[in-house]
Each structure stands twice: as C-alpha cells, then as structure tokens.
Coordinates of C-alpha atoms in Angstrom, one line a residue:
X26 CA 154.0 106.5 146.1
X27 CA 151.5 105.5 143.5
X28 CA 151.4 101.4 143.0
X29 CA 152.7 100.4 139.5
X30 CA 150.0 98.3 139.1
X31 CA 146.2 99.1 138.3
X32 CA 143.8 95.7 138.3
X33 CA 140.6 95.9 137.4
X34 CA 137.9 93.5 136.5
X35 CA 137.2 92.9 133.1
X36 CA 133.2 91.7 133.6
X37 CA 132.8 92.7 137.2
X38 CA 131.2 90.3 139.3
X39 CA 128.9 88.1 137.3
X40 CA 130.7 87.3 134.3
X41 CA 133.5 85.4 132.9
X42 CA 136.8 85.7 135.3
X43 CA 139.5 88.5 134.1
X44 CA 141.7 90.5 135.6
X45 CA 143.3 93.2 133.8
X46 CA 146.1 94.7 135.1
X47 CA 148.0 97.8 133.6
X48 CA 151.5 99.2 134.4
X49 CA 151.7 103.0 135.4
X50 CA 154.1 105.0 133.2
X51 CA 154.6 101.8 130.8
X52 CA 152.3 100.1 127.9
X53 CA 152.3 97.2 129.1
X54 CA 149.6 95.2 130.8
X55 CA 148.9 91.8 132.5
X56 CA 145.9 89.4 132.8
X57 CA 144.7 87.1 135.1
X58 CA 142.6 84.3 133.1
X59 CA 141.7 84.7 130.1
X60 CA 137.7 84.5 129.9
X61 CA 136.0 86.9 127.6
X62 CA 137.4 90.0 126.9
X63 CA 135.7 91.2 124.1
X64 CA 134.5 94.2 126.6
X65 CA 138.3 95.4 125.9
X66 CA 139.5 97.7 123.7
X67 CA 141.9 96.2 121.3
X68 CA 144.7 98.8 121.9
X69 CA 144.6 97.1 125.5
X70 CA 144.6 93.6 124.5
X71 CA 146.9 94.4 122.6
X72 CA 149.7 95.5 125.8
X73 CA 149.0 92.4 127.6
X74 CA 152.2 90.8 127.7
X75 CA 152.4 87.9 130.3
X76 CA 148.7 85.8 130.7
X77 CA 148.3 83.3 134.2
X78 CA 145.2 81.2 133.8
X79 CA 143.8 79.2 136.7
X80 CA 142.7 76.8 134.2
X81 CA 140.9 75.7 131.3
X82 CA 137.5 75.7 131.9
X83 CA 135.6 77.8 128.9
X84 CA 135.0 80.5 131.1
X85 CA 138.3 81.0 132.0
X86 CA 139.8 80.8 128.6
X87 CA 136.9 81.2 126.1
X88 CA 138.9 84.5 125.7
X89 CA 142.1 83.1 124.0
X90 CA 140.6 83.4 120.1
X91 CA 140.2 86.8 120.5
X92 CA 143.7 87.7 121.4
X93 CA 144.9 85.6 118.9
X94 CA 142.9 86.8 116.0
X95 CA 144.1 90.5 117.0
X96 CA 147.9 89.5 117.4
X97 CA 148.1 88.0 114.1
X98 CA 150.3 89.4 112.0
X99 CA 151.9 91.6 114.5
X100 CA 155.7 91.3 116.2
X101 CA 154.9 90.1 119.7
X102 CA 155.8 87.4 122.0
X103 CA 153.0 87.0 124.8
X104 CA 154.1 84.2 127.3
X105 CA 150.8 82.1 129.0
X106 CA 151.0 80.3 131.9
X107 CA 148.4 77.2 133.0
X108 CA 148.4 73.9 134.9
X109 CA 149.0 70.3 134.0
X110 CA 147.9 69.8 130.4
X111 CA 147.9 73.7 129.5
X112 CA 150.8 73.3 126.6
X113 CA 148.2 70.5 125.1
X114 CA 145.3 72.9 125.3
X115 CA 147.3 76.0 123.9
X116 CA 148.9 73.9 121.2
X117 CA 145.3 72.4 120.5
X118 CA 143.4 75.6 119.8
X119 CA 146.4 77.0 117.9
X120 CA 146.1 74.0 115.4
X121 CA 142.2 74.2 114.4
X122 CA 143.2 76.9 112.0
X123 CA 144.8 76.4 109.0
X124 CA 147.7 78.7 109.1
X125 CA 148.6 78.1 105.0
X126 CA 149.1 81.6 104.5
X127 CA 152.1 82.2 107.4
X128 CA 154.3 83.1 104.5
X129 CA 152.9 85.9 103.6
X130 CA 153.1 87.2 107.6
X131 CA 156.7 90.0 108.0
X132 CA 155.8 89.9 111.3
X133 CA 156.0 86.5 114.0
X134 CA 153.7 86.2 116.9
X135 CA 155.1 83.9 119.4
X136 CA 153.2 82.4 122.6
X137 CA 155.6 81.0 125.1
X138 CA 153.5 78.3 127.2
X139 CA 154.4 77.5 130.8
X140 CA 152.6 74.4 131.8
X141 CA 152.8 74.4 136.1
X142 CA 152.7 70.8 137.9
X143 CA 153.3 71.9 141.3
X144 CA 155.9 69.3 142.9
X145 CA 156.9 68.5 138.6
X146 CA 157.8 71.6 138.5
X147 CA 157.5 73.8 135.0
X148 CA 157.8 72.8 131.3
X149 CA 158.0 75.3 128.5
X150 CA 157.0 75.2 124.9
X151 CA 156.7 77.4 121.8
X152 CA 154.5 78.3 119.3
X153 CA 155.6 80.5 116.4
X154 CA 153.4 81.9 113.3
X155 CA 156.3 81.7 111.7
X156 CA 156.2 78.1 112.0
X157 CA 152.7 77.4 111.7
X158 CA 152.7 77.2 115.3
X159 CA 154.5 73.9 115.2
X160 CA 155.1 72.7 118.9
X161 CA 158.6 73.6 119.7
X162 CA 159.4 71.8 123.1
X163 CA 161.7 72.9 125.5
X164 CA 163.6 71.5 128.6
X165 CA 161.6 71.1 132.3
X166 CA 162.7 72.7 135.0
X167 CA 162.5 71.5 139.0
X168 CA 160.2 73.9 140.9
X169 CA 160.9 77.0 142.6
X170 CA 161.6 76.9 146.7
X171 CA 159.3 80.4 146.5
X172 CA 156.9 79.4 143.7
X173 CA 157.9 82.0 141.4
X174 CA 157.2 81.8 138.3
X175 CA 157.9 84.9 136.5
X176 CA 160.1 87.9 137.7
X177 CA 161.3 90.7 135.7
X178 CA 162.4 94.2 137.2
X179 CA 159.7 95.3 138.1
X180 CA 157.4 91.7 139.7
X181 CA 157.7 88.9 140.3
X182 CA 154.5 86.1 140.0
X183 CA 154.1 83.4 142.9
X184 CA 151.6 80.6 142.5
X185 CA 149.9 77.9 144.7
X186 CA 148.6 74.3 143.2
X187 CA 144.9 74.3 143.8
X188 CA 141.7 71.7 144.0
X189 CA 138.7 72.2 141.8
X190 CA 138.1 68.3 140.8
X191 CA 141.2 69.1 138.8
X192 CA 144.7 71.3 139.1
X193 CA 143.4 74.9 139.5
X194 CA 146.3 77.7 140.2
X195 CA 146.1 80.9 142.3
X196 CA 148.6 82.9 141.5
X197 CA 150.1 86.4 143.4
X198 CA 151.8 89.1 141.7
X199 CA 154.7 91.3 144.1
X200 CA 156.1 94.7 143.1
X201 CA 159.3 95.5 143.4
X202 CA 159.8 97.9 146.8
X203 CA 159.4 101.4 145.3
X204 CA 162.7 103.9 145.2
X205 CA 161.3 107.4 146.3
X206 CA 163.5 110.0 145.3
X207 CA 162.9 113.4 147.4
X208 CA 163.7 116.4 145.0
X209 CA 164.1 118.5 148.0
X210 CA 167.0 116.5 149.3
X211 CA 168.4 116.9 146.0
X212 CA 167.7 120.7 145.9
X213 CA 169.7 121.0 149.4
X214 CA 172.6 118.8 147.9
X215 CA 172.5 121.0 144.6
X216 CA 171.7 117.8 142.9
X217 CA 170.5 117.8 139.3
X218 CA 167.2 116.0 138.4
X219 CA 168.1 113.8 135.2
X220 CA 168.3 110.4 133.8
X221 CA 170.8 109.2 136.3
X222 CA 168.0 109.1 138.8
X223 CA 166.9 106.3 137.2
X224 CA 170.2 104.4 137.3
X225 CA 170.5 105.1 141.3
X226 CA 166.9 103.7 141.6
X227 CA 168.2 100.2 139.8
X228 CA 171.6 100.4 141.7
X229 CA 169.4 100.1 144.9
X230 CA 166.7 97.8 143.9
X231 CA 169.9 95.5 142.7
X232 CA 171.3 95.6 146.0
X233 CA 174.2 97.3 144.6
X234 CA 177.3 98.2 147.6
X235 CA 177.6 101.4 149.0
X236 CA 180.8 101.8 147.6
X237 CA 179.4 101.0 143.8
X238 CA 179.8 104.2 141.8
X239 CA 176.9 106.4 140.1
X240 CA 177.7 109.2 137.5
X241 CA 175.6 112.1 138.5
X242 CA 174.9 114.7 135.3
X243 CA 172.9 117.5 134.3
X244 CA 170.4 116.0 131.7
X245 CA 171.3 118.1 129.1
X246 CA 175.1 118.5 129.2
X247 CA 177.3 116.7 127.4
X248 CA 180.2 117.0 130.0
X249 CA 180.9 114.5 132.0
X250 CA 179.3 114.3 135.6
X251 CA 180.6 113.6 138.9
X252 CA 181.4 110.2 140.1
X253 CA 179.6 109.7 143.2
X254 CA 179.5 106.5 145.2
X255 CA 176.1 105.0 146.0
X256 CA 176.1 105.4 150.1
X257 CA 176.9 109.4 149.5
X258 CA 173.3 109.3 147.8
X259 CA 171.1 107.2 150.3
X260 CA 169.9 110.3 152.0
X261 CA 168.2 111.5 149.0
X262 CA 166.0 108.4 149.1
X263 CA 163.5 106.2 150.8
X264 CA 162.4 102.4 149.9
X265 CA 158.5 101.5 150.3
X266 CA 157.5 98.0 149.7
X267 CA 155.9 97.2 146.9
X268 CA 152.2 96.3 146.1
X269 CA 150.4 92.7 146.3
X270 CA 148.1 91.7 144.7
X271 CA 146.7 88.0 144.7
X272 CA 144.2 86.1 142.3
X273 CA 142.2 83.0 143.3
X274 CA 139.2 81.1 141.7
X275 CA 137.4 77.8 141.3
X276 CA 138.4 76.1 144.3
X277 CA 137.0 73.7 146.8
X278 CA 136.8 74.8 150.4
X279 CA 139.0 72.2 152.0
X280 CA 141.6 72.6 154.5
X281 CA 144.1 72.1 152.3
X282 CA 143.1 74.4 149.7
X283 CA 142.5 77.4 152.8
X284 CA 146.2 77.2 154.1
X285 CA 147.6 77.2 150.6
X286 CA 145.2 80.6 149.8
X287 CA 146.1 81.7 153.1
X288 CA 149.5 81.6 152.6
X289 CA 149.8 82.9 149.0
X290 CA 147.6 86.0 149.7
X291 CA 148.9 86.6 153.1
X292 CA 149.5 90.2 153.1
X293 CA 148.3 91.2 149.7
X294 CA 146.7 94.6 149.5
X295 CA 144.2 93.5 147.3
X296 CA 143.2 89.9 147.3
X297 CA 140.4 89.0 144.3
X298 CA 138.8 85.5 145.4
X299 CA 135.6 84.5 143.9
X300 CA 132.5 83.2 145.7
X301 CA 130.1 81.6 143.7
X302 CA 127.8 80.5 146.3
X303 CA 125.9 82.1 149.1
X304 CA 126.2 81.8 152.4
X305 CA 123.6 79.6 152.5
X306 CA 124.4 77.6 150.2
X307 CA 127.5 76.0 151.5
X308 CA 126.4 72.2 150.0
X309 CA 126.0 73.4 146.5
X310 CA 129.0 75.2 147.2
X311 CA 131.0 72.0 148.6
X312 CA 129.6 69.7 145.4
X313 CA 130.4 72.1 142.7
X314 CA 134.1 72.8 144.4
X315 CA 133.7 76.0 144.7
X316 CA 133.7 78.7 147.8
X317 CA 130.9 80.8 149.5
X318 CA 130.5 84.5 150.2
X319 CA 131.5 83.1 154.2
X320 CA 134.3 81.3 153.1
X321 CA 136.0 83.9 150.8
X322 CA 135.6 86.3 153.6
X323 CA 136.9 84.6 156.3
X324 CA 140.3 83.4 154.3
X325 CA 140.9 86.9 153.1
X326 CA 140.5 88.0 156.6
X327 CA 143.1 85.3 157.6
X328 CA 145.6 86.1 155.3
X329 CA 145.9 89.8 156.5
X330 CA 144.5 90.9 153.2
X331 CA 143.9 95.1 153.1
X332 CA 141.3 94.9 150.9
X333 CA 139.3 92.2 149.4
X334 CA 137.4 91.8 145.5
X335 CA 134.7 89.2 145.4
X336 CA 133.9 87.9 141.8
X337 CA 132.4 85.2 140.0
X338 CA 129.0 85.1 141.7
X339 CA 127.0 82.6 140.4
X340 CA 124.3 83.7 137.9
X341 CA 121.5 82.2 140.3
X342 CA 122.2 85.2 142.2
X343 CA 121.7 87.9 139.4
X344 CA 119.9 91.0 140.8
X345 CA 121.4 90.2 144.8
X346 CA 125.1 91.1 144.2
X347 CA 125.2 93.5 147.3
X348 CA 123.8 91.1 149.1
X349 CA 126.5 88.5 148.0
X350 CA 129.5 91.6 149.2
X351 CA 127.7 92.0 151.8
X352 CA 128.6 89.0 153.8
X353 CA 131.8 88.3 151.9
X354 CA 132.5 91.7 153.7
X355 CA 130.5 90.4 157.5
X356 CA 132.6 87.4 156.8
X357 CA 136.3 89.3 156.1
X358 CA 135.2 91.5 159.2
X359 CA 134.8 88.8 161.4
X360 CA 131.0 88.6 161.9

C-alpha cells in the first residue's frame, strides 16, 4: 500500500528548516516549520492546510509573510501550531500591516493559532481578515494523556516539549492504519467495485461492529443495493498500519531531551532530526543547544527509526555534506 503522505525537504540540508508534506489522492498538504519557502510553487503553498513550527526563531518562521501575502484575499482557514508565546508572535506579525482595505476582501482568511505549553496544556486563538485580524481568544484546554494535537480521519499529530535555551517542539505525524481492499476477493464474491468501498473502509477504520450494516451497490444503478453486515465483508480486506513520520530540530543534547525524542520517534519510518554540528564538534554543539551528526544518529537508532533524514547542517560545513550523512549514518548504524 502506498503511504498517504509524501515529505520532502523544502531547502535540503543547508537551508532554512521545512518540511513539506503532501497527501496522495487529496490537495492538500502539511508543513513542518515554516522557514523560507519561497523555493515553492504557490499552487503548493497554497494546499498547506495545518502548519507545526518548532519555534520562532527567523529561520524557522521567516517564511510566514509569504504565505500570508499569497492567502490574502482567498477563502481559507490554515490552523498554525507553536510553543509558549506563539499566539503573541502570530498576532504580532499579523498587526504590522495595515489591513484598512479588509472591506473590500469577498473572501476571509482565517489562521487558527494553537499555542502548546506542555504540562499548561493548549490555548487557541483567531485571526480573521475579515476582522482585521483582531485577536479573537478562545478557551484553554488541559493537555492530552497522548500528546495529540491534531487528528482528523486520516492523522493524527503527537508532540514532545523540547530544550533549545527556550520551549522548542518536536512533533510526529501517524496515519491512520490503511484499509486494503482485494478486487479479487470481490471478483470471487461477485462483488461490485463502487463508492460503497469507501464507506466499508470508514466503517472499519471507526471500529464499527460486525453486525453494523453496509449497502453494497453497483456504482451506477439507481436501485437499491443489498444490505450486508460488516463481518460478511472482512474477508475482502486487510488492515496495514499506517506511516510515521517524526520531525525534530534545535535541541540540546541532554538526557532529558534524548528520552523525550526517543520516545516520540520511536518507530517512525522516517525520522527528520537535524545536526548542526560535526562530530567533532560536540562543545560548539553543546553551547549553541543544538545536536551532532553522532548524536542524531545514535537517537534515531534508539528509537527504532526505518530511515533517518539529517538537515540543518550548519553552514560552516558548506561543501562536506556527505561527510556530515556520513556519520549521522556510522552513528544510526551503530559504529
């Protein structure tokens, strides 16, 4: 089963910290901070729907301008989600424009800002052009027993509080377990293909009874189709777990900070997780709170992780990035 999710990174190794990830089958897309993205093609800035920055540092949300100036003036709600302080920022950049002319807009933009204070749980505002993007406040909520922060159909978001000198989040994004429908089985049952396929697939992923009913009918018939109830129609499926995928940057190498990664990317089949600093280089590393090529490595081979992205390499190291994968790879191998 192909993974719903493609990520890819927006400035590869070296540059500011994106993650762009697109939906298969849907237009809809994802981001992991929000540095420059300029390297984008509008139609795909335009898809992104849900935005989880680590936190505000310019390089990790230099990028916010540019989706705003190309949302203006369209119908669209994009919800952003930052650490302690993130609603001030957002509300901040929204008001050094003079938005005078908001009458004159058909269409509202709205940004829906989730500010993350790990044990303070979440608080939500709104912005709306509509409204000059006048802070609209609403209520806190107490933190999740999972960490999840967003879930829809289709994922669900996890995050983990991290240390950089300041609140820095890591955040992992969970599929869904995939509903594989075998036309073969379907075939021998003298099943029709159709829409109601797609209604069996939900039935399941909602953990809907075996005795729950599905109408099964011909895609193009306006009769009514056969009632079926949903254990007659397991045999004509399989469930696959979904993919993981997990995003960490700007973090100190401290014990603390290693189990919480650990644990949040523990599994993921693609883990992103910068390293700034050579191996070498471990006191640089340790004063500018961030991780080496070693220590990346060695917590993605910890976590179980199938696969692992370094990024963020520091620019002192321009012209030795397969150097730099090269022991983030020794390191996640266990040399």
């Amino acid at each position: 089963m192909r993974p719903l999710l493609h990520p890819s990174l927006v400035n590869g190794r070296f540059g500011d910290p994106a993650v762009y990830l697109e939906t298969l089958f849907d237009r809809r897309a994802l981001l992991f901070d929000l540095g420059d993205i300029s390297v984008l093609p509008s139609r795909k800035i335009l898809r992104i729907e849900q935005i989880f920055v680590s936190h505000a540092h310019i390089d990790h949300f230099y990028g916010f301008d540019l989706l705003l100036r190309l949302s203006a003036g369209r119908s669209s709600t994009l919800q952003l989600y930052g650490p302690s302080g993130f609603i001030d920022r957002v509300h901040h950049k929204l008001q050094a424009y003079h938005w005078n002319l908001v009458d004159e807009f058909e269409a509202d933009l709205v940004f829906v800002v989730t500010e993350i204070g790990g044990n303070d749980g979440t608080r939500k505002a709104q912005f709306r052009l509509k409204n000059a993007f006048a802070r609209e406040e609403a209520q806190r909520h107490p933190p999740s027993e999972r960490g999840i922060i967003h879930a829809d159909p289709l994922f669900e978001v996890s995050y983990a509080v991290l240390d950089h000198h300041m609140p820095c989040l890591g955040y992992a994004i969970q599929e869904v377990a995939h509903v594989n429908i075998w036309k073969n089985h379907l075939d021998a049952r003298g099943l029709p293909v159709g829409p109601w396929l797609r209604e069996l697939k939900e039935a399941v992923l909602a953990g809907w009874p075996d005795h729950a009913v599905i109408e099964v009918r011909e895609p193009s018939s306006s009769d009514p189709g056969s009632n079926m109830r949903l254990g007659e129609l397991r045999d004509v499926l399989t469930i696959t777990p979904g993919q993981k995928i997990a995003y960490v940057t700007d973090v100190a190498d401290t014990p603390s900070n290693r189990k919480a990664i650990v644990e949040l990317a523990r599994g993921a089949d693609v883990l992103f997780i910068e390293a700034a600093f050579a191996a070498a280089d471990t006191a640089l590393s340790a004063e500018r709170a961030h991780l080496t090529t070693r220590a990346a490595g060695a917590m993605a081979r910890e976590a179980g992780v199938k696969r692992v992205e370094p990024f963020h390499f520091s620019s002192r190291y321009e012209g030795q990035g397969e150097t730099m994968i090269a022991e983030v790879m020794a390191a996640f191998a266990g040399d």
